[in-house]
Every structure is written in C-alpha cells, then in structure tokens.
mmCIF file of C-alpha atoms in Angstrom:
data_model
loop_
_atom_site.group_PDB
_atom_site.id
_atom_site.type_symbol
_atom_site.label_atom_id
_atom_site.label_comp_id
_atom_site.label_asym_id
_atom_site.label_seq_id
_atom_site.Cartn_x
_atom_site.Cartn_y
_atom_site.Cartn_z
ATOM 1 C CA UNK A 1 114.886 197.640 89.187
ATOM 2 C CA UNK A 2 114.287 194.771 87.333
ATOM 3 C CA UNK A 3 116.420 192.934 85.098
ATOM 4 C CA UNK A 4 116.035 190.040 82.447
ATOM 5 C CA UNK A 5 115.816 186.796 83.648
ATOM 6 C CA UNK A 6 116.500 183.567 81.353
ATOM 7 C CA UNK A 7 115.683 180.116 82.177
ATOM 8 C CA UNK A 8 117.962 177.330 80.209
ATOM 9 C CA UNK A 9 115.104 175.025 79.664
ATOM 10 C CA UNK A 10 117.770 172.600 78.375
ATOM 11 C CA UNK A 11 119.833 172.577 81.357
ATOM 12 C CA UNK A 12 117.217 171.802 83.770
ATOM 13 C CA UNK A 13 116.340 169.263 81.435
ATOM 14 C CA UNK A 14 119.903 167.838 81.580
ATOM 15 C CA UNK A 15 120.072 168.137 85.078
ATOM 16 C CA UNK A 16 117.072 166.406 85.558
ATOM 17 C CA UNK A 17 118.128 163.423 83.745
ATOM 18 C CA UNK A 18 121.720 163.394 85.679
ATOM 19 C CA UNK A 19 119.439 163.003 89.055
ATOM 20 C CA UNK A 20 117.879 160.217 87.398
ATOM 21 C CA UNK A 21 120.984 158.778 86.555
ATOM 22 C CA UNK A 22 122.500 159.337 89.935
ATOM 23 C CA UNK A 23 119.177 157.539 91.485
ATOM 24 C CA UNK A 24 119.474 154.468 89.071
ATOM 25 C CA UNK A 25 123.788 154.219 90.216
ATOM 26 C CA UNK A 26 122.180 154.358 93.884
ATOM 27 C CA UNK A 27 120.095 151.615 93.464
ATOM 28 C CA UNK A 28 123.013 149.471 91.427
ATOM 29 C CA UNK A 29 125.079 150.062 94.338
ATOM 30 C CA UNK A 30 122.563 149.116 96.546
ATOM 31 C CA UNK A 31 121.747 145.989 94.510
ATOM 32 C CA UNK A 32 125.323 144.704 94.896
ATOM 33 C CA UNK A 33 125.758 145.477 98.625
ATOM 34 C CA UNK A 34 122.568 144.165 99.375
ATOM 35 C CA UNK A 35 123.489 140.767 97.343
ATOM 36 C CA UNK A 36 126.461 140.354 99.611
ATOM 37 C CA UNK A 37 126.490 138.921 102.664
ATOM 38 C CA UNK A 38 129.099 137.129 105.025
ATOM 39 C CA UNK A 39 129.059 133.709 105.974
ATOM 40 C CA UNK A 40 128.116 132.978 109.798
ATOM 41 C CA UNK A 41 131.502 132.218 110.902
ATOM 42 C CA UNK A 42 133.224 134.882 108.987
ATOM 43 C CA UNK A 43 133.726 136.838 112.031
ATOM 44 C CA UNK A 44 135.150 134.204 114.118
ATOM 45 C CA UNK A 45 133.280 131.400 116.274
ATOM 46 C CA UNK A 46 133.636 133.175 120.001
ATOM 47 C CA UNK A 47 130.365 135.169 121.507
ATOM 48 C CA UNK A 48 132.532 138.639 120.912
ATOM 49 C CA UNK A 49 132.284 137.662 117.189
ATOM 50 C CA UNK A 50 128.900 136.998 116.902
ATOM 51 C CA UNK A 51 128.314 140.329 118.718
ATOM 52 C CA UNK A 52 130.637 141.922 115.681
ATOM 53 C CA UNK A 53 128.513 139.794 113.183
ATOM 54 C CA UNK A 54 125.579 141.338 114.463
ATOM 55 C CA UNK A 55 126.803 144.925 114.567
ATOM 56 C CA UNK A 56 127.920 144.585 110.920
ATOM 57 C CA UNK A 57 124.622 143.553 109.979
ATOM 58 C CA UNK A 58 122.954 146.544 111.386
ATOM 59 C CA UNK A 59 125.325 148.372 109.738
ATOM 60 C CA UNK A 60 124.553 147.022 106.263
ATOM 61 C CA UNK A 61 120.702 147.349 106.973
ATOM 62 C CA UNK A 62 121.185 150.855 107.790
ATOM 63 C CA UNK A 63 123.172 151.843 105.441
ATOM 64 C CA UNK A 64 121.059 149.553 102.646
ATOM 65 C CA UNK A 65 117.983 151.990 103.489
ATOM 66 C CA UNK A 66 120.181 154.869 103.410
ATOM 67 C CA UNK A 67 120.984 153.942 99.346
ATOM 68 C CA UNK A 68 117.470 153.326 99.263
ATOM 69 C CA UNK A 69 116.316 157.230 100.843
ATOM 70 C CA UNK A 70 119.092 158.494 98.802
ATOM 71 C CA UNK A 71 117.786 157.114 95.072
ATOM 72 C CA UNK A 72 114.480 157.982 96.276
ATOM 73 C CA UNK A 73 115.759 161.676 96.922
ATOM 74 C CA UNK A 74 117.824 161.907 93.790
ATOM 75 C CA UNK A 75 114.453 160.149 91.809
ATOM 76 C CA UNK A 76 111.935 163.324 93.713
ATOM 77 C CA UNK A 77 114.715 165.609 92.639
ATOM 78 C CA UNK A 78 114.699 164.859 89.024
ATOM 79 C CA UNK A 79 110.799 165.014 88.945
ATOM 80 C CA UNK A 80 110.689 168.381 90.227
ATOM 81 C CA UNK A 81 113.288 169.660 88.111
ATOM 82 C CA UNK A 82 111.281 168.340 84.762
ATOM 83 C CA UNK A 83 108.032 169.655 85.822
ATOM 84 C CA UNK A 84 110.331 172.845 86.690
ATOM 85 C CA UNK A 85 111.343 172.697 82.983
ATOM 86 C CA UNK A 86 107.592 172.040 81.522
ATOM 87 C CA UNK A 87 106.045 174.588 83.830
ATOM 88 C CA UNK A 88 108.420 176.801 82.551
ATOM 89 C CA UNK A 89 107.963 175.934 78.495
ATOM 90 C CA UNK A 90 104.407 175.959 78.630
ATOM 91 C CA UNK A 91 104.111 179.412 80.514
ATOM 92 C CA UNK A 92 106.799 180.684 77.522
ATOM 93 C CA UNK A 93 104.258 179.505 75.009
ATOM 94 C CA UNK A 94 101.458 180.611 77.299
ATOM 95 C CA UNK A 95 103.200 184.284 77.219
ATOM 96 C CA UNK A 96 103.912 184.114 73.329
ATOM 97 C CA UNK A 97 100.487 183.282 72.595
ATOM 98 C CA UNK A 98 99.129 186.250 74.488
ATOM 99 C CA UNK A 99 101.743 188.645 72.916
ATOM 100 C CA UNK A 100 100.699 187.429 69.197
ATOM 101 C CA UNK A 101 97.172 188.087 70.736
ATOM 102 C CA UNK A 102 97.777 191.612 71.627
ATOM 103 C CA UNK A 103 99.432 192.253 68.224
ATOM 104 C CA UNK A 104 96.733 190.835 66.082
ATOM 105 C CA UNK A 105 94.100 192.972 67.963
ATOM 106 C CA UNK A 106 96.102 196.015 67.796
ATOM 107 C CA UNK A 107 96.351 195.599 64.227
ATOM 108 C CA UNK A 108 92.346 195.015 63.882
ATOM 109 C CA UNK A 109 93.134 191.183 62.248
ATOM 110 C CA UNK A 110 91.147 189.471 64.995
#
C-alpha cells in the first residue's frame, strides 16, 4: 500500500549548505596545520630524533591529505544534496504543470 511521501525541499537545502560549511572548516583546519611546522632540532639532535622528526612528518602529510579527502567528501556531499533538492522542485513543478494540464482539458479550455 502506498502512502504519502513529502520531501522538505528546505531541509535538504539546509543540509546542503551545512556540508559546505563543514568542507570550508576542513580546509581552515587544514590551512593552519599545514602552516605549522617544527623546527629541525625540535625533536632533539640524536639519530633516534631525527627518526621521530621524520615519523611526525609523515604523520602530518597523511593526515594533511586526509583534511583534504575529507572537505572534498563533505564539498561532493553538498552538491548532491542541492541537485537532490532541484531535481526534486523542478519534477514538483513538472507534476503541477501536468495536473493544471489535465484540468484545463477536462474542462474543454485548452
């Protein structure tokens, strides 16, 4: 059986824009990390430190591209949604147009 089915155009709308918003914070964050980065002796002068130094580093790149796959994500996410939101509009109006249709014809104005 079937039963009515809404869409909140507005809320995917609002949505939308929050994964925007979420992707722009991502890439702030990613701005300051990215700016940020220790001096060559801040781990210590001894080989073991420069080893450390050099893990650190890998983990900053890594997670640096991880921000960066995460905005991109949160960017794809926020497209979708909108076109989700204008797909849906236009096949309202789409619908309401062929309604009005129907009921002009049936009434003999067309």
């Amino acid at each position: 059986m079937a039963t009515e089915y809404a869409v909140r155009q507005d809320a995917l709308t609002r949505f939308s824009r929050t994964a925007q918003e979420r992707a722009d914070r991502l890439r702030k964050i990613r701005a300051a990390l990215g700016a940020h980065s220790p001096k060559a002796d801040a781990f210590g002068k001894l080989p073991e430190s420069q080893e450390t130094a050099q893990d650190y580093l890998e983990r900053v790149d890594a997670t640096l591209e991880n921000l960066d796959f995460a905005a991109d994500q949160q960017e794809q996410i926020g497209e979708f949604i909108e076109e989700s939101a204008r797909s849906y509009q236009e096949t309202e109006e789409h619908t309401g147009d062929q309604i009005r249709t129907i009921a002009a014809q049936s009434r003999g104005t067309i």
